[in-house]
Short mmCIF file of C-alpha atoms in Angstrom, two decimals:
data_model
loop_
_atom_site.label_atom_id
_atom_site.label_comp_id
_atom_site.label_asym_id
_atom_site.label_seq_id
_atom_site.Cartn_x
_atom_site.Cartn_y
_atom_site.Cartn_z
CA UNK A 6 0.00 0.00 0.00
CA UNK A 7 1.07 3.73 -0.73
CA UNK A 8 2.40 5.36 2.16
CA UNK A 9 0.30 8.46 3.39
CA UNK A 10 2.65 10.67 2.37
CA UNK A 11 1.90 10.61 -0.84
CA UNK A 12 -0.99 12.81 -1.00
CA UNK A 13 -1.02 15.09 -3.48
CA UNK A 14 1.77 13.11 -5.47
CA UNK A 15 1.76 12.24 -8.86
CA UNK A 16 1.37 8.45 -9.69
CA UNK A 17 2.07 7.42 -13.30
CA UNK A 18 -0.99 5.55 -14.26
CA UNK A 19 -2.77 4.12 -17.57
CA UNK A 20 -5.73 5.25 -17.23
CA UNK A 21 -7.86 7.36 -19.63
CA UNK A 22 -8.16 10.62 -16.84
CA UNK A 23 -4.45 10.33 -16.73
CA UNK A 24 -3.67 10.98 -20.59
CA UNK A 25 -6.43 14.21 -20.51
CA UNK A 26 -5.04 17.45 -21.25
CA UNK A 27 -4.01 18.93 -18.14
CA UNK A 28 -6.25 22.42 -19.18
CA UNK A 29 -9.43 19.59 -19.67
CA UNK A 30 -8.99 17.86 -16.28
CA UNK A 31 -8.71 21.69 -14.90
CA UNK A 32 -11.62 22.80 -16.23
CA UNK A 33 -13.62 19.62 -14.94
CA UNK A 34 -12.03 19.85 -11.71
CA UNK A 35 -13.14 23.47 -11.50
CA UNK A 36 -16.41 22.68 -12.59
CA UNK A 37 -17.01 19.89 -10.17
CA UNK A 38 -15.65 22.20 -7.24
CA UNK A 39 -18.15 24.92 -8.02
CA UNK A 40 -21.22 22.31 -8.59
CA UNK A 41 -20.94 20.38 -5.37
CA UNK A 42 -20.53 23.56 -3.61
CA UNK A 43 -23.90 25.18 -5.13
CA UNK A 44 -25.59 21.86 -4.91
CA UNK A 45 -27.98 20.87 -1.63
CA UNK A 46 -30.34 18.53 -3.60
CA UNK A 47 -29.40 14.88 -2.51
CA UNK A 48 -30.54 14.38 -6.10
CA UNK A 49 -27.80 16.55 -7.51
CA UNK A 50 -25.00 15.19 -4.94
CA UNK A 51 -26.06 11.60 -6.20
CA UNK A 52 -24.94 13.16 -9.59
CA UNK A 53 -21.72 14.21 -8.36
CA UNK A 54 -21.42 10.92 -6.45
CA UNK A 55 -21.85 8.81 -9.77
CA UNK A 56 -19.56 11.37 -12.01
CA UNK A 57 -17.04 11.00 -8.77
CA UNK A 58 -17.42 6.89 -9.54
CA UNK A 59 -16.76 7.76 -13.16
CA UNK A 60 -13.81 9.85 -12.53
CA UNK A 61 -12.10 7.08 -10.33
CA UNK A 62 -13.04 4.25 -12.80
CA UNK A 63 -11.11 6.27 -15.88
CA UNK A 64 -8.00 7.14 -13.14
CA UNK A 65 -6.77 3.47 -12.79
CA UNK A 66 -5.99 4.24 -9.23
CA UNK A 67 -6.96 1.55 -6.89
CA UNK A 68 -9.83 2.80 -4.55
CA UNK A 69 -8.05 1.95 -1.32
CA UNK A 70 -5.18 4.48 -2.38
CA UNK A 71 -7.49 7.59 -2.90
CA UNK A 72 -8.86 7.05 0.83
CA UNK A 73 -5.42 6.43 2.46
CA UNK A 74 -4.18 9.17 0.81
CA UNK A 75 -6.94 11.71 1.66
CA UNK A 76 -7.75 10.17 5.13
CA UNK A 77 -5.82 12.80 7.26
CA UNK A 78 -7.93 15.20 5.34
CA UNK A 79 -11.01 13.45 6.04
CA UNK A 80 -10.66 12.95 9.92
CA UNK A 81 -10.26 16.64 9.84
CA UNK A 82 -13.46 16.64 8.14
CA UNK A 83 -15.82 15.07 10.34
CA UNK A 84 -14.34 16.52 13.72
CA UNK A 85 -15.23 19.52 12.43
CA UNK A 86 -18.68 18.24 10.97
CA UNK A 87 -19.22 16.69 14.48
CA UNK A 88 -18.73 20.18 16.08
CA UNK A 89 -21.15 21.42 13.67
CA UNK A 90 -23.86 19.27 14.89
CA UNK A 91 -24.11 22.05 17.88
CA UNK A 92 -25.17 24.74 16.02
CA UNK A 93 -26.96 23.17 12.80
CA UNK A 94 -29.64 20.29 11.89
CA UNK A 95 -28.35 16.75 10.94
CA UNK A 96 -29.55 17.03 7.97
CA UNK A 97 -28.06 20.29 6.80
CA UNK A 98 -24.36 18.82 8.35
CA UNK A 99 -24.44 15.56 6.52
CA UNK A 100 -25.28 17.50 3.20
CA UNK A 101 -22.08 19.83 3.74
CA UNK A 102 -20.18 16.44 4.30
CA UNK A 103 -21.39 14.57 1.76
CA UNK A 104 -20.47 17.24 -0.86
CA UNK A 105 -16.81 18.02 0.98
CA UNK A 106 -15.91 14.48 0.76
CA UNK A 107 -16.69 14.63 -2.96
CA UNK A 108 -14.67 17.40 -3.78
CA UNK A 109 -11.39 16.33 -1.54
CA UNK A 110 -11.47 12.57 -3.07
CA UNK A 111 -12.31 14.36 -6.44
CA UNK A 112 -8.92 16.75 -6.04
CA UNK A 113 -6.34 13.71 -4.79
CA UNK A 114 -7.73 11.68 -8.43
CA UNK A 115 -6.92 15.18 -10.23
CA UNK A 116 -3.12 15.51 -7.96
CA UNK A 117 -2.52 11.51 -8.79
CA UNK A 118 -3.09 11.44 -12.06
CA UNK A 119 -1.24 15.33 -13.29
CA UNK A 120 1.96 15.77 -13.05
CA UNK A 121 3.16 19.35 -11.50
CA UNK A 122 4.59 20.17 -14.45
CA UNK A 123 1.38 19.11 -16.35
CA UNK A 124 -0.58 21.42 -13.83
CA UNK A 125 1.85 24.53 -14.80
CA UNK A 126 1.45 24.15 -18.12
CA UNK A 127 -1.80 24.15 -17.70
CA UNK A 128 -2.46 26.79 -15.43
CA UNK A 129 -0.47 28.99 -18.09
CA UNK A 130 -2.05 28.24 -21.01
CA UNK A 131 -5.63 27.54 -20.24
CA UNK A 132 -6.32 30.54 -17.13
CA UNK A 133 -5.26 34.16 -17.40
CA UNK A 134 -2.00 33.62 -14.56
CA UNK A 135 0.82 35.07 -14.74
CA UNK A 136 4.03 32.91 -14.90
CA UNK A 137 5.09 33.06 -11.10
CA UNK A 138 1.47 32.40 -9.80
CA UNK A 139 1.64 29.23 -11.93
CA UNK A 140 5.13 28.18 -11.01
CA UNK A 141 4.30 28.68 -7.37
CA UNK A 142 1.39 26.41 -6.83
CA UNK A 143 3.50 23.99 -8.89
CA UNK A 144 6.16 23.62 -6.56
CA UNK A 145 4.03 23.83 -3.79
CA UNK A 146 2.14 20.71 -4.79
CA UNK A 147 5.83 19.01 -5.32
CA UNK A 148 6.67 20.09 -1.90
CA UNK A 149 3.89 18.35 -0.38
CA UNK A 150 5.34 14.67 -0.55
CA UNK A 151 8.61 15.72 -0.15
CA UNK A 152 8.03 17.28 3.41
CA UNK A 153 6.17 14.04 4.45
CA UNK A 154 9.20 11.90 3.75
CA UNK A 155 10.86 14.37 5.25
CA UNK A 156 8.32 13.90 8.47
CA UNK A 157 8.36 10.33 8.52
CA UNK A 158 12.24 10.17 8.08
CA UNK A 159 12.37 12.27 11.49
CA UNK A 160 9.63 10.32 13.00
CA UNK A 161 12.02 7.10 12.02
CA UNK A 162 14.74 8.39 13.56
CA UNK A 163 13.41 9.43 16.62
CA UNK A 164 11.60 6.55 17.23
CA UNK A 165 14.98 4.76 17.11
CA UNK A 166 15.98 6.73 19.98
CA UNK A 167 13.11 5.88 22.10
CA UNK A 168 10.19 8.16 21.34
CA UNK A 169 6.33 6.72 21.00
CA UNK A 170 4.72 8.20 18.63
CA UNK A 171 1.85 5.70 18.08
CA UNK A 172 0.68 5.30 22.00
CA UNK A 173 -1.63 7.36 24.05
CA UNK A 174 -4.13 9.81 23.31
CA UNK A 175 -4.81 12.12 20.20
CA UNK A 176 -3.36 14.79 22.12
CA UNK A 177 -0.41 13.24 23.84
CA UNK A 178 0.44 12.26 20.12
CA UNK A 179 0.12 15.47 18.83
CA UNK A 180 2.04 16.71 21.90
CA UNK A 181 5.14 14.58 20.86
CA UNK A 182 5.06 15.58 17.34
CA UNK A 183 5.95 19.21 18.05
CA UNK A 184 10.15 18.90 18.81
CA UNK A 185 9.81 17.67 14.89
CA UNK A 186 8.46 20.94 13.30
CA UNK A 187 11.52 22.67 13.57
CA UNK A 188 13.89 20.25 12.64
CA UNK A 189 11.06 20.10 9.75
CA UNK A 190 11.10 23.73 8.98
CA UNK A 191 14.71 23.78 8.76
CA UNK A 192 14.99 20.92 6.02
CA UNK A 193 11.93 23.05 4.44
CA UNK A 194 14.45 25.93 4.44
CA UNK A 195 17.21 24.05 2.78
CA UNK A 196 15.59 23.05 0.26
CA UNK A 197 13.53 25.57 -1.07
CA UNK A 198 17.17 27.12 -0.62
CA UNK A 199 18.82 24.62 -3.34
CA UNK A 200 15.51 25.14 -5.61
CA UNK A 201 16.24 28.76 -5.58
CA UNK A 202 20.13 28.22 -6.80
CA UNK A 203 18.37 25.67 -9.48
CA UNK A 204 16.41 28.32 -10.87
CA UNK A 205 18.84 30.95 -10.90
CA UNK A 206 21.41 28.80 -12.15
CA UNK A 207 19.09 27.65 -15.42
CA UNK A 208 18.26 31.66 -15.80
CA UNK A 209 14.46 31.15 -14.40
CA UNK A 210 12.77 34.44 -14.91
CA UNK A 211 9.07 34.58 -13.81
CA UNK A 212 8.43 37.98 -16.22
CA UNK A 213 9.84 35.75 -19.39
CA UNK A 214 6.97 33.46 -21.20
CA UNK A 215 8.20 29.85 -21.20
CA UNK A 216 7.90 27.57 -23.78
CA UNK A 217 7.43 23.72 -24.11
CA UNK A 218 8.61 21.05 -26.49
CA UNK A 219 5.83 19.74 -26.37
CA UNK A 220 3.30 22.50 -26.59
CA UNK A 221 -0.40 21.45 -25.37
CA UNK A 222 -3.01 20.37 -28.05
CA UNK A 223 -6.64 18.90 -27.44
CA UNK A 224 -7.63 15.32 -28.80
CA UNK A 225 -10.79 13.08 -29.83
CA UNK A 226 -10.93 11.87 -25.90
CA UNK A 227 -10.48 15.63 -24.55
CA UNK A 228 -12.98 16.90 -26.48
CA UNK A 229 -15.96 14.26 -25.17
CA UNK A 230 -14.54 14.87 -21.57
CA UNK A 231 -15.45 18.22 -21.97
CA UNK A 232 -18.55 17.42 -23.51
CA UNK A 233 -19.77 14.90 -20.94
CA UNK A 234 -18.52 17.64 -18.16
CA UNK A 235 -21.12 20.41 -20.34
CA UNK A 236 -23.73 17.90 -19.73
CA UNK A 237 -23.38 17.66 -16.31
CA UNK A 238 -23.54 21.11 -15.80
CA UNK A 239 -26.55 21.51 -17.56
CA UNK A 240 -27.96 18.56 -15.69
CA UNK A 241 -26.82 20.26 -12.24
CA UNK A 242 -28.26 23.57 -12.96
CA UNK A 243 -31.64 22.20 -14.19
CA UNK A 244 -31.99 20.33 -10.63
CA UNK A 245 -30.77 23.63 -8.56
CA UNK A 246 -33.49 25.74 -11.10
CA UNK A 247 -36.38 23.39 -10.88
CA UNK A 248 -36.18 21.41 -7.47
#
């Protein structure tokens, strides 16, 4: 099984949502964000549910990844769904989680199957951002993994020394884990440090417009991807109009 730190890492895969377009699978991912937001209907979220099912079917990815990947995400989820429940009906807090937990399983199938690079690209060529905004959010989705090796490498090493890190409550956990953010900051530091020589040293310029060799083009398979997306738009706005 893929260790938890992965999240948000790209996993080369064969699947068809893998070989979209990178603007295509942006555009749907969009799309799907804004939809599950504006939908309440449980008619509409069963939509979203079966274009969710859809999605992970084309990805390739085995189901049991997606939820170990996003399950740190999720526990933060429903703590703070469960202190919702003081202040709101059931009803109303199970709709906001039902629609949450399509959306964050819906953005670790788009992270798993685009590479960053894939996401720059396009980010630059399909939105109106400039070159720095682009390059930013790529390298902060790179970073992701590489600060949870970096987490579990300290974790390894201190365990070897004596420390518990998997006994005793949430708290005293959590408690422990705090002599390892600045040991984790630090290595942060260093190499955002070394990214920043790589750059200058290849002549990175965020006001210069990049090019690729192998500039972006849509295909046959991008093209009814989009169109199946339209349609669930439409389908999604007729249910929030009419019910």
């Amino acid at each position: 099984m893929e260790n938890d730190v992965t999240l948000g890492q790209y996993v080369q895969g064969e699947g068809l949502l893998c070989r979209l377009d990178p603007r295509c699978k942006l555009y749907m991912l969009l799309a799907y964000v804004i939809l599950a937001l504006l939908s309440g209907h449980p008619l509409a979220l069963s939509i979203s549910t079966l274009v969710w099912i859809a999605a992970w079917g084309m990805s390739g990815l085995p189901l049991l990844s997606i939820l170990w990947s996003s399950r740190g995400v999720m526990i933060m989820l429903v703590i703070s769904e469960l202190f919702s429940l003081i202040w709101l009906p059931v009803g109303d807090v199970l709709i906001s989680f039902w629609r949450l937990t399509l959306i964050i399983l819906m953005s670790v199938i788009f992270s798993k199957t685009t590479e960053p690079r894939d996401i720059l690209d396009g980010l630059r060529s399909g939105f109106p951002v400039s070159e720095g905004v682009a390059m930013s959010l790529a390298i902060a989705l790179d970073f992701l993994p590489c600060l949870g090796r970096e987490m579990e490498r300290l974790k390894a090493a201190a365990a070897s020394r004596g420390a518990l890190y998997d006994e005793g409550s949430v708290f005293a956990r959590a408690k422990q884990m705090i002599p390892l953010l600045i040991p984790l900051f630090r290595s942060a530091m260093r190499s955002a440090g070394r990214l920043a020589d790589a750059m200058d040293l290849r002549g990175y310029n965020a006001g210069v417009k990049r090019t690729r060799m192998e500039p972006l083009h849509y295909v046959r398979r991008d093209y009814i991807a989009l169109t199946a997306m339209l349609v669930y738009v439409i389908v999604i706005v007729l249910i929030r109009i009419f019910l």
